[in-house]
């Protein structure tokens, strides 16, 4: 079987993550879509990637004041994604990129328009969704703990916030 693995770093595009997950599900044979779906999904992924990494004009027109550099974002993403299953603190994340918590949080919010902690939760929920799709019989408490959540309640609230439904309802949809 073909499996898609993304190690894309440097940009927060939850839409792109969803496109890749849908394409992965299609390729795994869980959904019917045909060649038109595949072509459309691949084109949408390509367009999103182009918009993420395309230069928006001369360097003088790009806003860089107060934002994080791409290499810093890539280091952040690598650190966060490799530590999702562990207890993760903002202090540990800031230490990983040699920045103060204050400056990291301020610049992260300006760069990605979401708080650093919300981004960590989004990454954990995306990981949880993949676990639930690949292991539909896995108990939800085990999913929550495997994704680094302290409790099922914390997992449930974050899942509902970012997915618009409970984890149980999502599990029923993918089963």
PDB file of C-alpha atoms in Angstrom:
ATOM      1  CA  UNK A   1       0.000   0.000   0.000  1.00  0.00           C
ATOM      2  CA  UNK A   2       1.065   3.546  -0.689  1.00  0.00           C
ATOM      3  CA  UNK A   3       1.240   5.839   2.338  1.00  0.00           C
ATOM      4  CA  UNK A   4       1.599   9.600   2.268  1.00  0.00           C
ATOM      5  CA  UNK A   5       3.924  11.151   4.817  1.00  0.00           C
ATOM      6  CA  UNK A   6       4.322  14.887   5.074  1.00  0.00           C
ATOM      7  CA  UNK A   7       7.315  16.563   6.587  1.00  0.00           C
ATOM      8  CA  UNK A   8       6.297  19.991   5.323  1.00  0.00           C
ATOM      9  CA  UNK A   9       7.588  22.679   7.627  1.00  0.00           C
ATOM     10  CA  UNK A  10       7.595  26.429   7.706  1.00  0.00           C
ATOM     11  CA  UNK A  11       3.932  27.224   7.232  1.00  0.00           C
ATOM     12  CA  UNK A  12       0.715  26.687   9.073  1.00  0.00           C
ATOM     13  CA  UNK A  13      -1.932  25.773   6.563  1.00  0.00           C
ATOM     14  CA  UNK A  14      -4.583  23.617   8.151  1.00  0.00           C
ATOM     15  CA  UNK A  15      -6.386  23.517   4.782  1.00  0.00           C
ATOM     16  CA  UNK A  16      -3.369  21.889   3.168  1.00  0.00           C
ATOM     17  CA  UNK A  17      -3.210  19.323   5.971  1.00  0.00           C
ATOM     18  CA  UNK A  18      -6.877  18.497   5.392  1.00  0.00           C
ATOM     19  CA  UNK A  19      -6.314  18.120   1.626  1.00  0.00           C
ATOM     20  CA  UNK A  20      -3.409  15.749   2.233  1.00  0.00           C
ATOM     21  CA  UNK A  21      -5.459  13.716   4.738  1.00  0.00           C
ATOM     22  CA  UNK A  22      -8.359  13.437   2.276  1.00  0.00           C
ATOM     23  CA  UNK A  23      -6.007  12.395  -0.521  1.00  0.00           C
ATOM     24  CA  UNK A  24      -4.354   9.851   1.782  1.00  0.00           C
ATOM     25  CA  UNK A  25      -7.745   8.422   2.747  1.00  0.00           C
ATOM     26  CA  UNK A  26      -8.695   8.197  -0.929  1.00  0.00           C
ATOM     27  CA  UNK A  27      -5.454   6.432  -1.829  1.00  0.00           C
ATOM     28  CA  UNK A  28      -5.873   3.982   1.062  1.00  0.00           C
ATOM     29  CA  UNK A  29      -9.161   2.965  -0.560  1.00  0.00           C
ATOM     30  CA  UNK A  30     -11.486   4.260   2.130  1.00  0.00           C
ATOM     31  CA  UNK A  31     -13.348   6.643  -0.159  1.00  0.00           C
ATOM     32  CA  UNK A  32     -14.503   6.596  -3.752  1.00  0.00           C
ATOM     33  CA  UNK A  33     -13.605   9.601  -5.855  1.00  0.00           C
ATOM     34  CA  UNK A  34     -12.016   8.505  -9.091  1.00  0.00           C
ATOM     35  CA  UNK A  35      -9.440  10.192 -11.287  1.00  0.00           C
ATOM     36  CA  UNK A  36     -11.210  13.560 -11.224  1.00  0.00           C
ATOM     37  CA  UNK A  37     -11.010  13.676  -7.429  1.00  0.00           C
ATOM     38  CA  UNK A  38      -7.331  12.731  -7.490  1.00  0.00           C
ATOM     39  CA  UNK A  39      -6.487  15.386 -10.082  1.00  0.00           C
ATOM     40  CA  UNK A  40      -8.508  18.032  -8.246  1.00  0.00           C
ATOM     41  CA  UNK A  41      -6.950  17.217  -4.874  1.00  0.00           C
ATOM     42  CA  UNK A  42      -3.425  17.217  -6.291  1.00  0.00           C
ATOM     43  CA  UNK A  43      -4.055  20.513  -8.087  1.00  0.00           C
ATOM     44  CA  UNK A  44      -5.467  22.059  -4.896  1.00  0.00           C
ATOM     45  CA  UNK A  45      -2.403  20.865  -2.927  1.00  0.00           C
ATOM     46  CA  UNK A  46      -0.083  22.315  -5.558  1.00  0.00           C
ATOM     47  CA  UNK A  47      -1.868  25.654  -5.550  1.00  0.00           C
ATOM     48  CA  UNK A  48      -1.773  25.863  -1.756  1.00  0.00           C
ATOM     49  CA  UNK A  49       1.932  25.038  -1.708  1.00  0.00           C
ATOM     50  CA  UNK A  50       2.617  27.630  -4.393  1.00  0.00           C
ATOM     51  CA  UNK A  51       0.726  30.261  -2.440  1.00  0.00           C
ATOM     52  CA  UNK A  52       2.616  29.366   0.757  1.00  0.00           C
ATOM     53  CA  UNK A  53       6.067  29.564  -0.750  1.00  0.00           C
ATOM     54  CA  UNK A  54       5.673  32.087  -3.550  1.00  0.00           C
ATOM     55  CA  UNK A  55       7.269  35.447  -3.068  1.00  0.00           C
ATOM     56  CA  UNK A  56       4.671  38.181  -2.928  1.00  0.00           C
ATOM     57  CA  UNK A  57       6.801  40.784  -4.692  1.00  0.00           C
ATOM     58  CA  UNK A  58      10.108  42.543  -4.118  1.00  0.00           C
ATOM     59  CA  UNK A  59      11.712  42.043  -0.717  1.00  0.00           C
ATOM     60  CA  UNK A  60      10.848  45.600   0.261  1.00  0.00           C
ATOM     61  CA  UNK A  61       7.134  44.797  -0.070  1.00  0.00           C
ATOM     62  CA  UNK A  62       7.173  41.690   2.131  1.00  0.00           C
ATOM     63  CA  UNK A  63       6.371  42.381   5.778  1.00  0.00           C
ATOM     64  CA  UNK A  64       9.169  40.934   7.887  1.00  0.00           C
ATOM     65  CA  UNK A  65       9.212  43.229  10.896  1.00  0.00           C
ATOM     66  CA  UNK A  66       8.116  41.378  13.967  1.00  0.00           C
ATOM     67  CA  UNK A  67       7.588  38.022  12.255  1.00  0.00           C
ATOM     68  CA  UNK A  68       9.544  34.796  12.529  1.00  0.00           C
ATOM     69  CA  UNK A  69      11.970  33.770   9.798  1.00  0.00           C
ATOM     70  CA  UNK A  70      11.152  30.667   7.763  1.00  0.00           C
ATOM     71  CA  UNK A  71      14.098  28.729   9.177  1.00  0.00           C
ATOM     72  CA  UNK A  72      12.871  29.492  12.721  1.00  0.00           C
ATOM     73  CA  UNK A  73       9.365  28.335  11.789  1.00  0.00           C
ATOM     74  CA  UNK A  74      10.831  25.160  10.321  1.00  0.00           C
ATOM     75  CA  UNK A  75      12.774  24.494  13.542  1.00  0.00           C
ATOM     76  CA  UNK A  76       9.626  25.169  15.571  1.00  0.00           C
ATOM     77  CA  UNK A  77       7.566  22.794  13.444  1.00  0.00           C
ATOM     78  CA  UNK A  78      10.208  20.083  13.646  1.00  0.00           C
ATOM     79  CA  UNK A  79      10.449  20.417  17.423  1.00  0.00           C
ATOM     80  CA  UNK A  80       6.685  20.512  17.988  1.00  0.00           C
ATOM     81  CA  UNK A  81       5.916  17.614  15.653  1.00  0.00           C
ATOM     82  CA  UNK A  82       8.657  15.452  17.121  1.00  0.00           C
ATOM     83  CA  UNK A  83       7.440  16.111  20.690  1.00  0.00           C
ATOM     84  CA  UNK A  84       3.643  15.978  20.221  1.00  0.00           C
ATOM     85  CA  UNK A  85       3.254  12.832  22.257  1.00  0.00           C
ATOM     86  CA  UNK A  86       5.172  14.238  25.236  1.00  0.00           C
ATOM     87  CA  UNK A  87       4.292  16.863  27.794  1.00  0.00           C
ATOM     88  CA  UNK A  88       5.142  20.047  25.905  1.00  0.00           C
ATOM     89  CA  UNK A  89       5.528  23.493  27.425  1.00  0.00           C
ATOM     90  CA  UNK A  90       5.920  26.901  25.838  1.00  0.00           C
ATOM     91  CA  UNK A  91       9.200  27.260  27.749  1.00  0.00           C
ATOM     92  CA  UNK A  92      10.569  24.093  26.128  1.00  0.00           C
ATOM     93  CA  UNK A  93       9.497  25.300  22.683  1.00  0.00           C
ATOM     94  CA  UNK A  94      11.113  28.699  23.254  1.00  0.00           C
ATOM     95  CA  UNK A  95      14.326  27.030  24.442  1.00  0.00           C
ATOM     96  CA  UNK A  96      14.390  24.887  21.287  1.00  0.00           C
ATOM     97  CA  UNK A  97      14.629  28.019  19.115  1.00  0.00           C
ATOM     98  CA  UNK A  98      16.709  30.089  21.564  1.00  0.00           C
ATOM     99  CA  UNK A  99      14.092  32.786  22.092  1.00  0.00           C
ATOM    100  CA  UNK A 100      12.346  34.216  25.109  1.00  0.00           C
ATOM    101  CA  UNK A 101       8.797  33.029  25.661  1.00  0.00           C
ATOM    102  CA  UNK A 102       7.494  36.589  25.304  1.00  0.00           C
ATOM    103  CA  UNK A 103       9.166  37.246  21.942  1.00  0.00           C
ATOM    104  CA  UNK A 104       8.376  33.811  20.565  1.00  0.00           C
ATOM    105  CA  UNK A 105       4.674  34.049  21.430  1.00  0.00           C
ATOM    106  CA  UNK A 106       4.375  37.609  20.123  1.00  0.00           C
ATOM    107  CA  UNK A 107       6.190  36.891  16.848  1.00  0.00           C
ATOM    108  CA  UNK A 108       4.470  33.535  16.354  1.00  0.00           C
ATOM    109  CA  UNK A 109       1.031  35.122  16.646  1.00  0.00           C
ATOM    110  CA  UNK A 110       2.004  37.864  14.197  1.00  0.00           C
ATOM    111  CA  UNK A 111       3.449  35.350  11.740  1.00  0.00           C
ATOM    112  CA  UNK A 112       0.755  32.672  11.814  1.00  0.00           C
ATOM    113  CA  UNK A 113      -2.206  34.629  13.187  1.00  0.00           C
ATOM    114  CA  UNK A 114      -2.813  32.034  15.885  1.00  0.00           C
ATOM    115  CA  UNK A 115      -1.281  31.595  19.324  1.00  0.00           C
ATOM    116  CA  UNK A 116       1.575  29.145  19.709  1.00  0.00           C
ATOM    117  CA  UNK A 117      -0.455  26.992  22.091  1.00  0.00           C
ATOM    118  CA  UNK A 118      -3.438  26.901  19.703  1.00  0.00           C
ATOM    119  CA  UNK A 119      -1.050  25.748  16.989  1.00  0.00           C
ATOM    120  CA  UNK A 120       0.260  22.940  19.230  1.00  0.00           C
ATOM    121  CA  UNK A 121      -3.340  21.867  19.876  1.00  0.00           C
ATOM    122  CA  UNK A 122      -4.092  21.968  16.132  1.00  0.00           C
ATOM    123  CA  UNK A 123      -1.086  19.721  15.455  1.00  0.00           C
ATOM    124  CA  UNK A 124      -2.190  17.307  18.175  1.00  0.00           C
ATOM    125  CA  UNK A 125      -5.720  17.153  16.779  1.00  0.00           C
ATOM    126  CA  UNK A 126      -4.416  16.545  13.237  1.00  0.00           C
ATOM    127  CA  UNK A 127      -2.309  13.694  14.648  1.00  0.00           C
ATOM    128  CA  UNK A 128      -5.345  12.359  16.541  1.00  0.00           C
ATOM    129  CA  UNK A 129      -7.430  12.368  13.375  1.00  0.00           C
ATOM    130  CA  UNK A 130      -4.772  10.348  11.557  1.00  0.00           C
ATOM    131  CA  UNK A 131      -4.601   7.868  14.458  1.00  0.00           C
ATOM    132  CA  UNK A 132      -8.378   7.506  14.492  1.00  0.00           C
ATOM    133  CA  UNK A 133      -8.508   6.981  10.727  1.00  0.00           C
ATOM    134  CA  UNK A 134      -5.770   4.366  10.763  1.00  0.00           C
ATOM    135  CA  UNK A 135      -6.892   2.669  14.012  1.00  0.00           C
ATOM    136  CA  UNK A 136     -10.690   2.980  14.192  1.00  0.00           C
ATOM    137  CA  UNK A 137     -10.932   0.529  17.118  1.00  0.00           C
ATOM    138  CA  UNK A 138      -8.455   2.413  19.305  1.00  0.00           C
ATOM    139  CA  UNK A 139     -10.147   3.689  22.481  1.00  0.00           C
ATOM    140  CA  UNK A 140     -10.511   7.479  22.492  1.00  0.00           C
ATOM    141  CA  UNK A 141      -8.720   7.809  25.831  1.00  0.00           C
ATOM    142  CA  UNK A 142      -5.723   6.017  24.299  1.00  0.00           C
ATOM    143  CA  UNK A 143      -5.862   8.371  21.305  1.00  0.00           C
ATOM    144  CA  UNK A 144      -5.922  11.367  23.641  1.00  0.00           C
ATOM    145  CA  UNK A 145      -2.940  10.151  25.658  1.00  0.00           C
ATOM    146  CA  UNK A 146      -1.002   9.138  22.527  1.00  0.00           C
ATOM    147  CA  UNK A 147      -1.405  12.677  21.190  1.00  0.00           C
ATOM    148  CA  UNK A 148      -0.025  14.328  24.313  1.00  0.00           C
ATOM    149  CA  UNK A 149      -3.268  15.441  25.934  1.00  0.00           C
ATOM    150  CA  UNK A 150      -3.370  15.358  29.727  1.00  0.00           C
ATOM    151  CA  UNK A 151      -6.941  14.078  29.848  1.00  0.00           C
ATOM    152  CA  UNK A 152      -9.839  12.955  27.714  1.00  0.00           C
ATOM    153  CA  UNK A 153     -11.677  16.183  28.639  1.00  0.00           C
ATOM    154  CA  UNK A 154      -8.871  18.347  27.257  1.00  0.00           C
ATOM    155  CA  UNK A 155      -8.796  16.204  24.095  1.00  0.00           C
ATOM    156  CA  UNK A 156     -12.582  16.337  23.712  1.00  0.00           C
ATOM    157  CA  UNK A 157     -12.719  20.149  24.028  1.00  0.00           C
ATOM    158  CA  UNK A 158      -9.843  20.711  21.592  1.00  0.00           C
ATOM    159  CA  UNK A 159     -11.254  18.204  19.100  1.00  0.00           C
ATOM    160  CA  UNK A 160     -14.684  19.830  19.191  1.00  0.00           C
ATOM    161  CA  UNK A 161     -13.157  23.302  18.807  1.00  0.00           C
ATOM    162  CA  UNK A 162     -11.016  22.462  15.774  1.00  0.00           C
ATOM    163  CA  UNK A 163     -13.170  19.828  14.067  1.00  0.00           C
ATOM    164  CA  UNK A 164     -16.660  21.021  14.917  1.00  0.00           C
ATOM    165  CA  UNK A 165     -17.726  17.622  16.215  1.00  0.00           C
ATOM    166  CA  UNK A 166     -16.948  15.223  19.019  1.00  0.00           C
ATOM    167  CA  UNK A 167     -14.201  12.628  18.581  1.00  0.00           C
ATOM    168  CA  UNK A 168     -16.828   9.880  18.806  1.00  0.00           C
ATOM    169  CA  UNK A 169     -18.838  11.376  15.931  1.00  0.00           C
ATOM    170  CA  UNK A 170     -15.663  11.731  13.863  1.00  0.00           C
ATOM    171  CA  UNK A 171     -14.814   8.092  14.596  1.00  0.00           C
ATOM    172  CA  UNK A 172     -18.234   7.007  13.391  1.00  0.00           C
ATOM    173  CA  UNK A 173     -17.743   8.933  10.139  1.00  0.00           C
ATOM    174  CA  UNK A 174     -14.414   7.306   9.333  1.00  0.00           C
ATOM    175  CA  UNK A 175     -15.435   3.791  10.420  1.00  0.00           C
TER     176      UNK A 175
END
